[in-house]
C-alpha positions as CSV (number, residue, x, y, z in Angstrom):
1,M,-4.9,9.4,-2.1
2,T,-6.0,18.9,-0.4
3,S,-2.7,19.6,1.0
4,R,0.4,17.4,0.9
5,P,2.4,16.9,4.1
6,R,6.0,17.8,4.0
7,D,6.9,15.4,6.8
8,E,6.4,12.4,4.6
9,A,8.2,11.3,1.4
10,A,6.7,13.8,-1.0
11,T,7.3,14.1,-4.7
12,E,5.1,14.6,-7.8
13,P,3.3,13.4,-9.8
14,E,1.7,10.5,-8.0
15,V,0.5,10.1,-4.5
16,R,-0.2,6.6,-3.3
17,G,-1.0,4.7,-0.1
18,D,-1.5,1.5,-2.1
19,R,-1.5,0.1,-5.6
20,E,-5.2,0.9,-5.9
21,S,-4.4,4.6,-6.4
22,A,-2.3,3.9,-9.5
23,D,-5.4,3.4,-11.6
24,S,-5.8,7.1,-11.8
25,G,-2.2,8.2,-11.4
26,R,-3.4,11.5,-9.9
27,T,-5.6,12.8,-7.1
28,L,-9.3,12.9,-8.2
29,T,-11.4,16.0,-7.7
30,A,-12.5,16.2,-4.1
31,Q,-16.2,15.4,-3.4
32,P,-18.3,16.1,-0.3
33,T,-17.7,13.4,2.3
34,P,-20.7,10.9,2.3
35,P,-22.0,9.8,5.7
36,A,-20.5,6.4,5.3
37,Y,-17.0,7.9,5.4
38,R,-17.4,9.9,8.5
39,H,-15.2,8.7,11.3
40,E,-14.4,10.1,14.8
41,R,-10.7,9.9,14.3
42,Y,-10.2,10.2,10.5
43,E,-11.5,13.0,8.3
44,F,-11.8,11.8,4.7
45,L,-10.4,14.5,2.4
46,S,-10.4,13.3,-1.2
47,L,-10.4,10.2,-3.3
48,I,-7.0,9.1,-4.6
49,G,-8.1,6.3,-6.9
50,R,-10.0,3.1,-7.3
51,G,-8.9,-0.4,-8.1
52,G,-10.3,-3.9,-8.5
53,M,-10.9,-4.5,-4.8
54,G,-11.0,-1.1,-3.2
55,E,-10.6,2.6,-3.2
56,V,-8.0,4.8,-1.5
57,H,-8.7,8.1,0.1
58,R,-6.5,10.8,1.6
59,A,-7.6,11.4,5.2
60,H,-6.5,13.5,8.2
61,D,-5.7,11.7,11.4
62,R,-7.2,14.0,14.0
63,L,-5.5,12.1,16.9
64,L,-1.9,12.3,15.6
65,N,-2.4,15.3,13.3
66,R,-1.1,13.7,10.2
67,T,-2.2,12.8,6.7
68,V,-2.8,9.1,5.9
69,A,-4.0,7.0,3.1
70,I,-7.1,4.9,3.8
71,K,-8.0,1.9,1.7
72,V,-11.6,0.9,1.8
73,I,-13.4,-2.1,0.2
74,R,-15.6,-1.1,-2.6
75,A,-19.2,-0.8,-1.6
76,D,-20.4,-3.2,-4.4
77,L,-18.0,-5.9,-3.1
78,A,-18.5,-5.4,0.7
79,G,-20.8,-8.4,1.1
80,Q,-18.3,-10.9,-0.3
81,L,-16.9,-12.8,2.7
82,E,-13.9,-14.2,0.9
83,L,-12.9,-10.7,-0.2
84,N,-13.2,-9.4,3.3
85,A,-11.0,-12.2,4.5
86,R,-8.4,-11.4,1.8
87,F,-8.6,-7.7,2.7
88,L,-7.9,-8.4,6.4
89,E,-5.0,-10.8,5.4
90,E,-3.5,-8.0,3.3
91,A,-3.6,-5.7,6.2
92,Q,-2.0,-8.3,8.5
93,I,0.7,-9.2,6.0
94,A,1.7,-5.6,5.4
95,A,1.6,-4.7,9.1
96,Q,3.8,-7.7,10.1
97,L,6.4,-7.5,7.5
98,D,7.9,-4.3,9.1
99,H,10.4,-3.5,6.4
100,P,11.5,-0.1,4.9
101,G,10.4,-1.4,1.5
102,V,6.8,-2.1,2.6
103,V,4.4,0.7,3.3
104,P,3.5,0.8,7.0
105,V,0.0,0.0,8.1
106,Y,-1.2,2.2,11.0
107,D,-4.7,1.2,11.8
108,H,-7.7,-1.0,10.7
109,G,-11.4,-0.9,11.3
110,R,-14.9,-0.7,9.8
111,L,-16.9,2.2,8.4
112,Q,-20.5,2.9,9.5
113,D,-21.8,0.7,6.7
114,G,-19.6,-2.2,7.8
115,R,-16.9,-2.0,5.2
116,M,-13.3,-2.7,6.2
117,W,-10.6,-0.1,5.9
118,L,-6.9,0.2,6.7
119,A,-4.9,3.3,7.2
120,M,-1.4,3.5,5.8
121,K,1.5,5.9,5.2
122,V,0.9,8.2,2.3
123,V,3.5,7.6,-0.4
124,H,4.5,10.4,-2.8
125,G,6.4,9.6,-5.9
126,E,6.1,7.7,-9.2
127,T,5.8,4.1,-10.2
128,W,9.0,2.4,-11.2
129,S,7.5,1.7,-14.6
130,N,7.2,5.5,-15.1
131,A,10.8,5.9,-14.0
132,L,12.0,3.2,-16.4
133,R,10.1,4.9,-19.3
134,A,11.7,8.2,-18.4
135,H,15.1,6.5,-18.4
136,H,14.6,5.2,-21.9
137,R,13.0,8.5,-23.2
138,A,15.6,11.0,-22.2
139,P,19.3,11.0,-21.2
140,T,18.4,13.4,-18.3
141,G,16.1,10.8,-16.8
142,P,17.0,8.4,-14.0
143,S,20.4,6.8,-14.5
144,L,21.1,3.2,-15.0
145,H,22.8,3.2,-11.6
146,Q,19.5,4.5,-10.0
147,Q,17.5,1.8,-11.8
148,V,19.9,-0.9,-10.4
149,Q,19.6,0.5,-6.9
150,T,15.8,0.5,-7.2
151,F,16.0,-3.2,-8.3
152,L,18.2,-4.0,-5.3
153,R,15.7,-2.3,-2.9
154,V,12.9,-4.3,-4.4
155,C,14.9,-7.5,-4.0
156,E,15.5,-6.7,-0.3
157,A,11.8,-6.1,0.4
158,V,10.8,-9.3,-1.4
159,A,13.5,-11.3,0.4
160,A,12.2,-10.0,3.7
161,A,8.8,-11.1,2.8
162,H,10.0,-14.6,1.7
163,A,11.8,-14.9,5.0
164,R,8.3,-14.5,6.6
165,N,6.9,-17.1,4.2
166,V,5.0,-14.5,2.2
167,I,4.8,-14.6,-1.6
168,H,3.8,-11.3,-3.3
169,R,2.4,-12.9,-6.5
170,D,1.9,-9.6,-8.4
171,L,5.4,-8.2,-8.5
172,K,6.0,-5.8,-11.4
173,P,7.3,-2.2,-11.9
174,D,3.7,-0.8,-11.7
175,N,3.6,-2.2,-8.1
176,V,6.8,-0.4,-7.1
177,M,6.9,3.2,-6.0
178,V,10.0,5.4,-6.1
179,G,10.3,8.6,-4.1
180,A,12.3,11.7,-4.7
181,L,14.9,10.8,-2.0
182,G,15.3,7.3,-3.4
183,E,12.7,5.6,-1.2
184,V,11.5,2.3,-2.8
185,Y,8.3,0.6,-1.8
186,V,6.8,-2.7,-3.0
187,M,3.1,-2.0,-3.1
188,D,-0.2,-4.0,-3.5
189,W,0.0,-7.0,-1.2
190,G,-3.7,-7.8,-2.0
191,L,-2.8,-11.1,-3.8
192,A,0.0,-12.0,-1.4
193,K,-0.1,-15.5,0.1
194,V,1.3,-16.9,3.3
195,V,2.6,-20.3,2.2
196,T,3.5,-21.6,5.6
197,R,2.9,-20.5,9.2
198,P,6.2,-20.4,11.1
199,D,6.1,-21.1,14.8
200,S,8.1,-19.3,17.5
201,T,11.4,-21.0,16.6
202,P,14.2,-18.6,17.3
203,P,16.0,-17.1,14.2
204,G,18.8,-19.5,13.0
205,S,17.0,-22.6,14.2
206,E,15.3,-25.0,11.8
207,P,11.7,-23.8,11.6
208,R,8.8,-26.2,11.9
209,T,5.9,-25.2,9.6
210,T,2.5,-26.5,8.8
211,P,0.8,-26.0,5.4
212,R,-1.6,-23.1,5.2
213,A,-5.2,-24.0,4.6
214,A,-6.4,-23.3,1.1
């Protein structure tokens, strides 16, 4: 998901822009960039990891001179229309939640071969599941207070999503990232579902909603 930027939340051992990268738990060996990954704005640097739906790459944003994580649909799944629709919805959900506990989505587009991609903030840290294991293994690991604080940050992010009628549907410690400075991110919104579509009713008013099409 090469050099690691110091202007972003950075801590070892894992680097993630999305849940997909956790399948490896580490940066994979950099390979030459294939033609399909050449982009006028983004320079693909290395593969972070692969998951069930996509793969995540570390890339350099030439325009803003920063490192980003780019999630791309797997080549063998690119022709599935339902998967493409779900990928786009994941990008829209994460972009619209706009909460400190949700990784920001910067950009979206298609590669030369037509595959969808989305660019996100690079997240450096470890999964909450790893932090919990460390807490139980050694007294010098994260304290109980820290674990409770992480749980509260997760609850806040999920509550913000619920306020926007979004259900995560895959919430677990493996899908939570914890940074060195205490940052907590709820990751992997690929299975998230919008259960209703709110209209423009002002906050505090009774919302009128219509069921979302299956």
